[in-house]
PDB file of C-alpha atoms in Angstrom:
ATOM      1  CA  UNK W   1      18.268 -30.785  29.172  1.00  0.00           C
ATOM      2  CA  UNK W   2      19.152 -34.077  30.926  1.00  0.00           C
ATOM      3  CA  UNK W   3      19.226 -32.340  34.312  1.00  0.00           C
ATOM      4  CA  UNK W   4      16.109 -30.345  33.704  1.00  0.00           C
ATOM      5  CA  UNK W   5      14.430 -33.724  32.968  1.00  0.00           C
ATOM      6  CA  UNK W   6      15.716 -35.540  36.247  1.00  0.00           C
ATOM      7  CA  UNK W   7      13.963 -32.514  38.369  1.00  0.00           C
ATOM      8  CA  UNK W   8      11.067 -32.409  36.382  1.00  0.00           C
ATOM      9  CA  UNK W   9      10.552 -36.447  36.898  1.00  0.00           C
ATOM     10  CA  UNK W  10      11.415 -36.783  40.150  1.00  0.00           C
ATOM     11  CA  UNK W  11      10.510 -33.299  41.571  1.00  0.00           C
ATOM     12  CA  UNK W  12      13.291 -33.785  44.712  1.00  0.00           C
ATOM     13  CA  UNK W  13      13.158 -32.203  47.957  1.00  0.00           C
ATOM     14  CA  UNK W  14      16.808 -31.110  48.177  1.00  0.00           C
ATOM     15  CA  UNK W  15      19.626 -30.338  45.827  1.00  0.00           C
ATOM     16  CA  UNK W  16      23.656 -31.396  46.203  1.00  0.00           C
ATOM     17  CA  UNK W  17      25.856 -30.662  43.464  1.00  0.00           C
ATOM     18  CA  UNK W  18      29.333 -31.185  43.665  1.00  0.00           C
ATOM     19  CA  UNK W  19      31.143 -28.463  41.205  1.00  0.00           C
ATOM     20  CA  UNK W  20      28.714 -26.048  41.001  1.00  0.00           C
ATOM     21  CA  UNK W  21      31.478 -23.468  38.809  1.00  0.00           C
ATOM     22  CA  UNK W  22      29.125 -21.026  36.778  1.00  0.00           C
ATOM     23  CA  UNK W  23      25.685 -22.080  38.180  1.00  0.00           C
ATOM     24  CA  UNK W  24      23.849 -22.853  35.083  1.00  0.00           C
ATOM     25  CA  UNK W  25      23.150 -26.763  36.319  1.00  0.00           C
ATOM     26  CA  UNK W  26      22.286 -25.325  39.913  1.00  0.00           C
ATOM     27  CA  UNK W  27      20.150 -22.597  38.618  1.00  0.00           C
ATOM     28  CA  UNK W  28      17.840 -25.442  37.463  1.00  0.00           C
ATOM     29  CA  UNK W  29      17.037 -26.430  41.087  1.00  0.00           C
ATOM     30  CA  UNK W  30      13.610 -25.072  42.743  1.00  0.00           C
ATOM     31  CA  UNK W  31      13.627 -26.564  46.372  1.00  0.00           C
ATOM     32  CA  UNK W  32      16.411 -25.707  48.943  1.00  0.00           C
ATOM     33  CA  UNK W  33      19.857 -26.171  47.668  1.00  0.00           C
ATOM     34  CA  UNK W  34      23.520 -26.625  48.478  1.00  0.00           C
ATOM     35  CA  UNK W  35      26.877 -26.096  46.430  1.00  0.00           C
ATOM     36  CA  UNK W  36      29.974 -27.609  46.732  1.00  0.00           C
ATOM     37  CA  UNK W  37      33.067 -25.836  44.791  1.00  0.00           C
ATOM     38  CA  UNK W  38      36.556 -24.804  45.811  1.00  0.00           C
ATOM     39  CA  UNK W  39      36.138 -21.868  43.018  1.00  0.00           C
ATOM     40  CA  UNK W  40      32.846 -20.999  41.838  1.00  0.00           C
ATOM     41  CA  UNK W  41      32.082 -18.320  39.155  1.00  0.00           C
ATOM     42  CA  UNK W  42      28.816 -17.818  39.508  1.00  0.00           C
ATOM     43  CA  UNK W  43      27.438 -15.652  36.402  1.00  0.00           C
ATOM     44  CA  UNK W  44      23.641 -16.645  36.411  1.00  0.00           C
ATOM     45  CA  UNK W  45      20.718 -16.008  38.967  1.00  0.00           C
ATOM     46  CA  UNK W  46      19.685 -19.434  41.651  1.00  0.00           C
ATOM     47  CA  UNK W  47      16.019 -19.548  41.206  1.00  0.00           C
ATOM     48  CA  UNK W  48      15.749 -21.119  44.648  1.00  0.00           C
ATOM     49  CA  UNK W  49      17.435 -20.811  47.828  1.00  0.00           C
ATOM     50  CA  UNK W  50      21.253 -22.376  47.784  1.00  0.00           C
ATOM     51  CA  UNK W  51      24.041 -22.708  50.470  1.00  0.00           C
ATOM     52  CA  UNK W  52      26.732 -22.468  48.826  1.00  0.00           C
ATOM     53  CA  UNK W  53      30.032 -23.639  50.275  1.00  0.00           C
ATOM     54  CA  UNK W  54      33.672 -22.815  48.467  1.00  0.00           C
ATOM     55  CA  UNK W  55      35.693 -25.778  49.608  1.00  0.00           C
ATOM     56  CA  UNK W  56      36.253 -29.327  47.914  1.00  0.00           C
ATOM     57  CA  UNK W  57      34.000 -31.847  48.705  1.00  0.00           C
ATOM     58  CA  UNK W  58      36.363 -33.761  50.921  1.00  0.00           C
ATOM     59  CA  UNK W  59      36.205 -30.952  52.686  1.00  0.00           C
ATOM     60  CA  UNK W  60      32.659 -30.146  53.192  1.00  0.00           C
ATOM     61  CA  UNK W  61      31.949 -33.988  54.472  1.00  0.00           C
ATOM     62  CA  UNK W  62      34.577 -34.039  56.952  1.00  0.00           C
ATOM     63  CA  UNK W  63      33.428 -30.282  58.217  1.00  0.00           C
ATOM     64  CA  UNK W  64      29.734 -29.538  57.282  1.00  0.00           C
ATOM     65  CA  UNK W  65      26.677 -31.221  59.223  1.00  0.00           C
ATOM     66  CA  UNK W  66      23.712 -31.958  56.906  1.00  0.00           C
ATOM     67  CA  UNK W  67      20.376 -31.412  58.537  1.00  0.00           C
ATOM     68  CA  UNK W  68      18.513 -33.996  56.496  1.00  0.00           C
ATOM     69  CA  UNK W  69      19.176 -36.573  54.234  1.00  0.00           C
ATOM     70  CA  UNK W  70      20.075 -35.650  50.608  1.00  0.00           C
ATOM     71  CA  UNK W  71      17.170 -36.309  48.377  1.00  0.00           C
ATOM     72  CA  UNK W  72      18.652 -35.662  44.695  1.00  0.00           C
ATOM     73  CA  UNK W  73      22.361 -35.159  43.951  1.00  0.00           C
ATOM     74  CA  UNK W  74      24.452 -34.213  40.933  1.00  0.00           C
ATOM     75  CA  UNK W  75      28.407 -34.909  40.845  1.00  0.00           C
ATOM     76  CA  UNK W  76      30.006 -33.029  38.635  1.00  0.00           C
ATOM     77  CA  UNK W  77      33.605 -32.356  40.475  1.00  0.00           C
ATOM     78  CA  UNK W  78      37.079 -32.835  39.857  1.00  0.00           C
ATOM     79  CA  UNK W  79      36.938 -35.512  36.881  1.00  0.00           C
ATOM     80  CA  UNK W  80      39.462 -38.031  38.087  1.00  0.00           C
ATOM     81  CA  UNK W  81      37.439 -41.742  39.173  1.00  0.00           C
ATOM     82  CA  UNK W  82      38.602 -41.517  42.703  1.00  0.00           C
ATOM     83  CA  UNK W  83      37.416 -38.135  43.650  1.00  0.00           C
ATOM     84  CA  UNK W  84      33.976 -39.207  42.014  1.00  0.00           C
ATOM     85  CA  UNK W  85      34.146 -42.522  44.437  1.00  0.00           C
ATOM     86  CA  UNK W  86      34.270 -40.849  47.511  1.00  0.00           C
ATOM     87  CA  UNK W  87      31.912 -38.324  46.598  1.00  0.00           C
ATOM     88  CA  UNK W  88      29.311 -40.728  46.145  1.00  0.00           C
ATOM     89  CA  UNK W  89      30.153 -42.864  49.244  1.00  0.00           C
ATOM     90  CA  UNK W  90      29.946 -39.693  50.742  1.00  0.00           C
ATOM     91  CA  UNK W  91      26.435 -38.690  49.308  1.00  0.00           C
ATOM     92  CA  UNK W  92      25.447 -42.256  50.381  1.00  0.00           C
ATOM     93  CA  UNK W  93      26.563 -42.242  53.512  1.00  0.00           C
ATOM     94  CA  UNK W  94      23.636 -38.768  53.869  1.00  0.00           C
ATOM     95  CA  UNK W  95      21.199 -40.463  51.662  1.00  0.00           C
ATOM     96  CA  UNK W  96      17.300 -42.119  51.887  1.00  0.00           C
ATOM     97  CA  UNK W  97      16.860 -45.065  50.164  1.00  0.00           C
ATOM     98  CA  UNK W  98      14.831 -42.942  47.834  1.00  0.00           C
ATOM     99  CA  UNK W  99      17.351 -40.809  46.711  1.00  0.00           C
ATOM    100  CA  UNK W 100      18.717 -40.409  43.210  1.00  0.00           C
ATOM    101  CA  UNK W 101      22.437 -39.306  42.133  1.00  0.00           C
ATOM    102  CA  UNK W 102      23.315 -38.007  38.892  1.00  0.00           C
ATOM    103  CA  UNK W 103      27.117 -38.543  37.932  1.00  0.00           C
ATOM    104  CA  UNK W 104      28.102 -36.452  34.714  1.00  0.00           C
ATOM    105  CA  UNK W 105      30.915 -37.244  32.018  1.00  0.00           C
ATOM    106  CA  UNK W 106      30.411 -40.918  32.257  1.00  0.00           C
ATOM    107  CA  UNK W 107      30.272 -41.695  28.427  1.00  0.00           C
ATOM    108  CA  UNK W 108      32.631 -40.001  26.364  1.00  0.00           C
ATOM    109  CA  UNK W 109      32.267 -39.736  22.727  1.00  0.00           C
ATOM    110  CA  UNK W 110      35.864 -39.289  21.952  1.00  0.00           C
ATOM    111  CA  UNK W 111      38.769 -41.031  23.690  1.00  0.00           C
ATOM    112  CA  UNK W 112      40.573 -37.636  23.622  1.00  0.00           C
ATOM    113  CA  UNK W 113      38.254 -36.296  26.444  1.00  0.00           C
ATOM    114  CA  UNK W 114      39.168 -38.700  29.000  1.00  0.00           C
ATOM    115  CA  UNK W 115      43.305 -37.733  30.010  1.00  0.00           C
ATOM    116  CA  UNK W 116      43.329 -37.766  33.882  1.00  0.00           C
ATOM    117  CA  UNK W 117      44.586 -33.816  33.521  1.00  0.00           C
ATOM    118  CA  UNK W 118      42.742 -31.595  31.712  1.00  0.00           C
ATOM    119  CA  UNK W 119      42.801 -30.564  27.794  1.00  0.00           C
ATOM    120  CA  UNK W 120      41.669 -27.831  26.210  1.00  0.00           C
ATOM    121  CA  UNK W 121      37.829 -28.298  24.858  1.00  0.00           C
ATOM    122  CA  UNK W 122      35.574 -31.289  26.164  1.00  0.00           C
ATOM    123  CA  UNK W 123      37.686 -32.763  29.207  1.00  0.00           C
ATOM    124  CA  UNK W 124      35.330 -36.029  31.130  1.00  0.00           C
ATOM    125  CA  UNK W 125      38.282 -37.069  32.677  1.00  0.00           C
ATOM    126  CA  UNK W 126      38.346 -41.043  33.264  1.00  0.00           C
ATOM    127  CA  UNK W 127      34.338 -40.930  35.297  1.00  0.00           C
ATOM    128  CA  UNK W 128      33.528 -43.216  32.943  1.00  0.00           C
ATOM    129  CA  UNK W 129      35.332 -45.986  34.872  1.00  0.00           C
ATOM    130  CA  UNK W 130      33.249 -45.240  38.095  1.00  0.00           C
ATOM    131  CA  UNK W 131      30.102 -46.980  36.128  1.00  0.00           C
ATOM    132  CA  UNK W 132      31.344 -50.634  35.722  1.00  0.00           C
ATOM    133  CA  UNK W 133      33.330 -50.204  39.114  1.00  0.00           C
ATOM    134  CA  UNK W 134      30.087 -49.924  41.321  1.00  0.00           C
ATOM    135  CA  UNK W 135      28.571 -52.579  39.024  1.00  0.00           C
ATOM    136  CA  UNK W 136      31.087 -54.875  40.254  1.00  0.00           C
ATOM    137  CA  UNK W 137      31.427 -53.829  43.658  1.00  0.00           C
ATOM    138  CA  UNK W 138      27.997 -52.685  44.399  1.00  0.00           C
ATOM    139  CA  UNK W 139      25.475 -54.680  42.468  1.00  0.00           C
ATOM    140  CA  UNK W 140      22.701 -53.926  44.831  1.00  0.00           C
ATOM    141  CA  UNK W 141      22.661 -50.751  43.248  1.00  0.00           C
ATOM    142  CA  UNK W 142      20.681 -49.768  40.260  1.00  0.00           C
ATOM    143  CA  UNK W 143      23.601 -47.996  38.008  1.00  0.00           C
ATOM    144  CA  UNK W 144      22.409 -46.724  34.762  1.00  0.00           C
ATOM    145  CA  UNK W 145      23.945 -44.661  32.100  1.00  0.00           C
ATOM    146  CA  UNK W 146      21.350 -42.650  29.365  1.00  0.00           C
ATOM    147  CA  UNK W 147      23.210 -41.513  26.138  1.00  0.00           C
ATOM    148  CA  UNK W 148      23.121 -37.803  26.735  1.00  0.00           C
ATOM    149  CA  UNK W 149      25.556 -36.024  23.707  1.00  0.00           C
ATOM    150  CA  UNK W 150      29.451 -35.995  24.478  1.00  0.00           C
ATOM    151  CA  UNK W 151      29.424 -36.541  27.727  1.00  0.00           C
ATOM    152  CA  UNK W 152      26.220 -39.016  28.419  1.00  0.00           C
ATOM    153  CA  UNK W 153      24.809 -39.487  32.431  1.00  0.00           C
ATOM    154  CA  UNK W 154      24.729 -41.965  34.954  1.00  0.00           C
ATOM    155  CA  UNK W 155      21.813 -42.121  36.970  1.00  0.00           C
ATOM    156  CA  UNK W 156      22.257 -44.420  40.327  1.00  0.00           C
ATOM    157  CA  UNK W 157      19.334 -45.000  42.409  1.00  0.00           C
ATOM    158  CA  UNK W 158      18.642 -47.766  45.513  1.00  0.00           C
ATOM    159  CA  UNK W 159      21.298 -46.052  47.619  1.00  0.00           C
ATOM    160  CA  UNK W 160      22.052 -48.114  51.191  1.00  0.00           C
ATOM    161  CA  UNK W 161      23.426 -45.503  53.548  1.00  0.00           C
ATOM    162  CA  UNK W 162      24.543 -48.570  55.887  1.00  0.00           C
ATOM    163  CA  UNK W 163      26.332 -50.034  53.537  1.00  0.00           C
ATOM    164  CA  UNK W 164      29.782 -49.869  54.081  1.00  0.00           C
ATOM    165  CA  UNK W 165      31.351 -52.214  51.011  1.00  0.00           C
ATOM    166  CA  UNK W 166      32.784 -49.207  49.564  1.00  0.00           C
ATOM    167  CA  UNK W 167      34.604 -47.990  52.514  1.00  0.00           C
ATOM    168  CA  UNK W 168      35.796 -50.853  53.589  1.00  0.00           C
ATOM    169  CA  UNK W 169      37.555 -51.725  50.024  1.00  0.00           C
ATOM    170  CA  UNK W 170      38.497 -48.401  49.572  1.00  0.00           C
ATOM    171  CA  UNK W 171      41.947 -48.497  49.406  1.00  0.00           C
ATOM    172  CA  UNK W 172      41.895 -52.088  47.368  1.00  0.00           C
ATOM    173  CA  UNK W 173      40.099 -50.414  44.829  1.00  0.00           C
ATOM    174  CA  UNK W 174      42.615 -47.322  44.574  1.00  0.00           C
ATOM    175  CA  UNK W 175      45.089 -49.638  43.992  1.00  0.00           C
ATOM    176  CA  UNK W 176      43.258 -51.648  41.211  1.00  0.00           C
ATOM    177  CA  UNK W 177      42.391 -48.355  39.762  1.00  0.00           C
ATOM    178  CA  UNK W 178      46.358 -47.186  39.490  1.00  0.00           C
ATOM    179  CA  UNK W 179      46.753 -50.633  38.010  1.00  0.00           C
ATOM    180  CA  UNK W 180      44.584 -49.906  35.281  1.00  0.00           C
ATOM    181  CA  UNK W 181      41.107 -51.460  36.188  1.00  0.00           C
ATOM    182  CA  UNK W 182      38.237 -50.499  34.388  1.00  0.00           C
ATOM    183  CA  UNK W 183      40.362 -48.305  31.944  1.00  0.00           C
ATOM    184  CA  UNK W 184      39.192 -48.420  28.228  1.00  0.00           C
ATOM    185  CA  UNK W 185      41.268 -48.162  24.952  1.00  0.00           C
ATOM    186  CA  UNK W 186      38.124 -46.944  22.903  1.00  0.00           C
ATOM    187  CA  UNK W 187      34.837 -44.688  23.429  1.00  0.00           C
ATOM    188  CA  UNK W 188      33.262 -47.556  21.718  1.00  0.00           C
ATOM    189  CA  UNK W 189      34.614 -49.726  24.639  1.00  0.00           C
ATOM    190  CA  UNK W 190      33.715 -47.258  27.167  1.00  0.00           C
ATOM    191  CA  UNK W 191      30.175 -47.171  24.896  1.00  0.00           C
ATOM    192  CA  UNK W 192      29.733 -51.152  25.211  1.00  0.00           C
ATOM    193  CA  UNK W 193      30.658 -51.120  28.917  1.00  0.00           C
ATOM    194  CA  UNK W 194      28.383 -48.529  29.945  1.00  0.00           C
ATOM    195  CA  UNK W 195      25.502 -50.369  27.744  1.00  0.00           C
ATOM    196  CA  UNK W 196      23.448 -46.810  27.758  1.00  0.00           C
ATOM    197  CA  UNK W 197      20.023 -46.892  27.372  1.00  0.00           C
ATOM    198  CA  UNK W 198      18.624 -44.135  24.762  1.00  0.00           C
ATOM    199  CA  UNK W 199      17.911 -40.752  26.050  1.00  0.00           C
ATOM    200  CA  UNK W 200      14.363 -41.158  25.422  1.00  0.00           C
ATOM    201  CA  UNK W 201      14.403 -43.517  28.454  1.00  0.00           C
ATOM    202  CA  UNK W 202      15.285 -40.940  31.218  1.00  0.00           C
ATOM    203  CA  UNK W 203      12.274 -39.227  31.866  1.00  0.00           C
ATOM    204  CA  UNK W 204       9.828 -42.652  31.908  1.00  0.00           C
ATOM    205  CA  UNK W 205      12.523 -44.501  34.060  1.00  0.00           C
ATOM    206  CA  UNK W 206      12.475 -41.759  36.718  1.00  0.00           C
ATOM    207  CA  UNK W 207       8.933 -41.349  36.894  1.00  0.00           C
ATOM    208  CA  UNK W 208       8.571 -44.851  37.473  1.00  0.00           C
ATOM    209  CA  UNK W 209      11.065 -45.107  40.204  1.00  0.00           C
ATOM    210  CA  UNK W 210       9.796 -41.778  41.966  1.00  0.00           C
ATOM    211  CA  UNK W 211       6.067 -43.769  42.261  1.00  0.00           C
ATOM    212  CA  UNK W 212       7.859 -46.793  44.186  1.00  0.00           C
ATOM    213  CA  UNK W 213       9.869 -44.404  46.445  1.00  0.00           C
ATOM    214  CA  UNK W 214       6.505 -42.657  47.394  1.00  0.00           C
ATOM    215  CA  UNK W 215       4.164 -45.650  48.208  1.00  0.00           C
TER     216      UNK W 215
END
């Protein structure tokens, strides 16, 4: 429902998800799409025309040329913080400053989702730690979590493809992250971190930032 409210509000030109697996969140899209997944299982029909590539995402950046900027992207790959960093320098290294990027998994409900390796059940992964990360290291973005059920989403919007502060303390923050950094002992610490705004919010705060990226 969250995703089918970010393409209603912001009605994107193109579509990137990273880990597309059955489809259902790509089936949503209805402009031009592509899919990033080392093993899709595709088990429901793409209402609109998708690319679909069965790699990682490391992968398809260092190989794949994109023929436009990505308008709208959704990151929902291998849930481990560094693979989500890269992704989205990657996305922003292709993007417009109007573009918007979705990041699932970023606010738990349950500790017990958040083990680096999967579990059985609800698995997020430690994303979560990707939200205060860019707050620190990017504050010219606008980073913004919406308390979706279980798993919540992070919307990030004012994207800088020339910005290269991310790439250039790349491997600093790697090592802060194996020394712990932006870990959390509680999902009500991951909650209070985050600071999500209600659900109810989403739809109103796109709209509003799709008018100033048209004008």
């Amino acid at each position: 429902e969250a995703l089918r409210t970010i393409h209603a509000s912001i009605a994107p030109t193109s579509d990137l998800e990273i880990g597309v697996r059955w489809g259902h969140s790509m089936a949503l899209s209805r402009v031009p799409s592509i899919g990033v997944d080392p093993a899709p299982a595709i088990e429901v029909p793409f209402a609109a025309p998708v690319r679909l590539y069965e790699m990682t995402s490391d992968r398809f950046f260092a190989e794949e040329v994109l023929d436009q900027p990505i308008d709208f992207a959704f990151i929902d790959g291998l849930h481990q913080v560094e693979f989500v960093l890269r992704d989205f320098m990657n996305i922003e290294a292709h993007s417009h400053p109007g573009t918007v990027v979705a990041l699932d998994d970023v606010l738990p409900e349950n500790i017990a989702f958040t083990p680096r390796e999967q579990v059985p059940g609800a698995w997020t992964g430690d994303v979560y730690r990707i939200i205060p990360l860019l707050r620190q290291y990017r504050p010219d973005l606008d980073v913004r979590v919406y308390d979706v059920a279980q798993k919540g989403i992070g919307v990030i919007t004012r994207l800088d493809p020339a910005s290269r502060v991310l790439g250039e303390s790349y491997d600093r923050i790697v090592a802060e992250l194996d020394r712990g950094a932006y870990l959390a002992p509680t999902a009500a610490a991951i909650r209070a971190t985050a600071a999500p705004r209600p659900t109810a919010r989403l739809a109103p705060d796109l709209v509003k930032f799709t008018r100033r990226r048209r004008r």
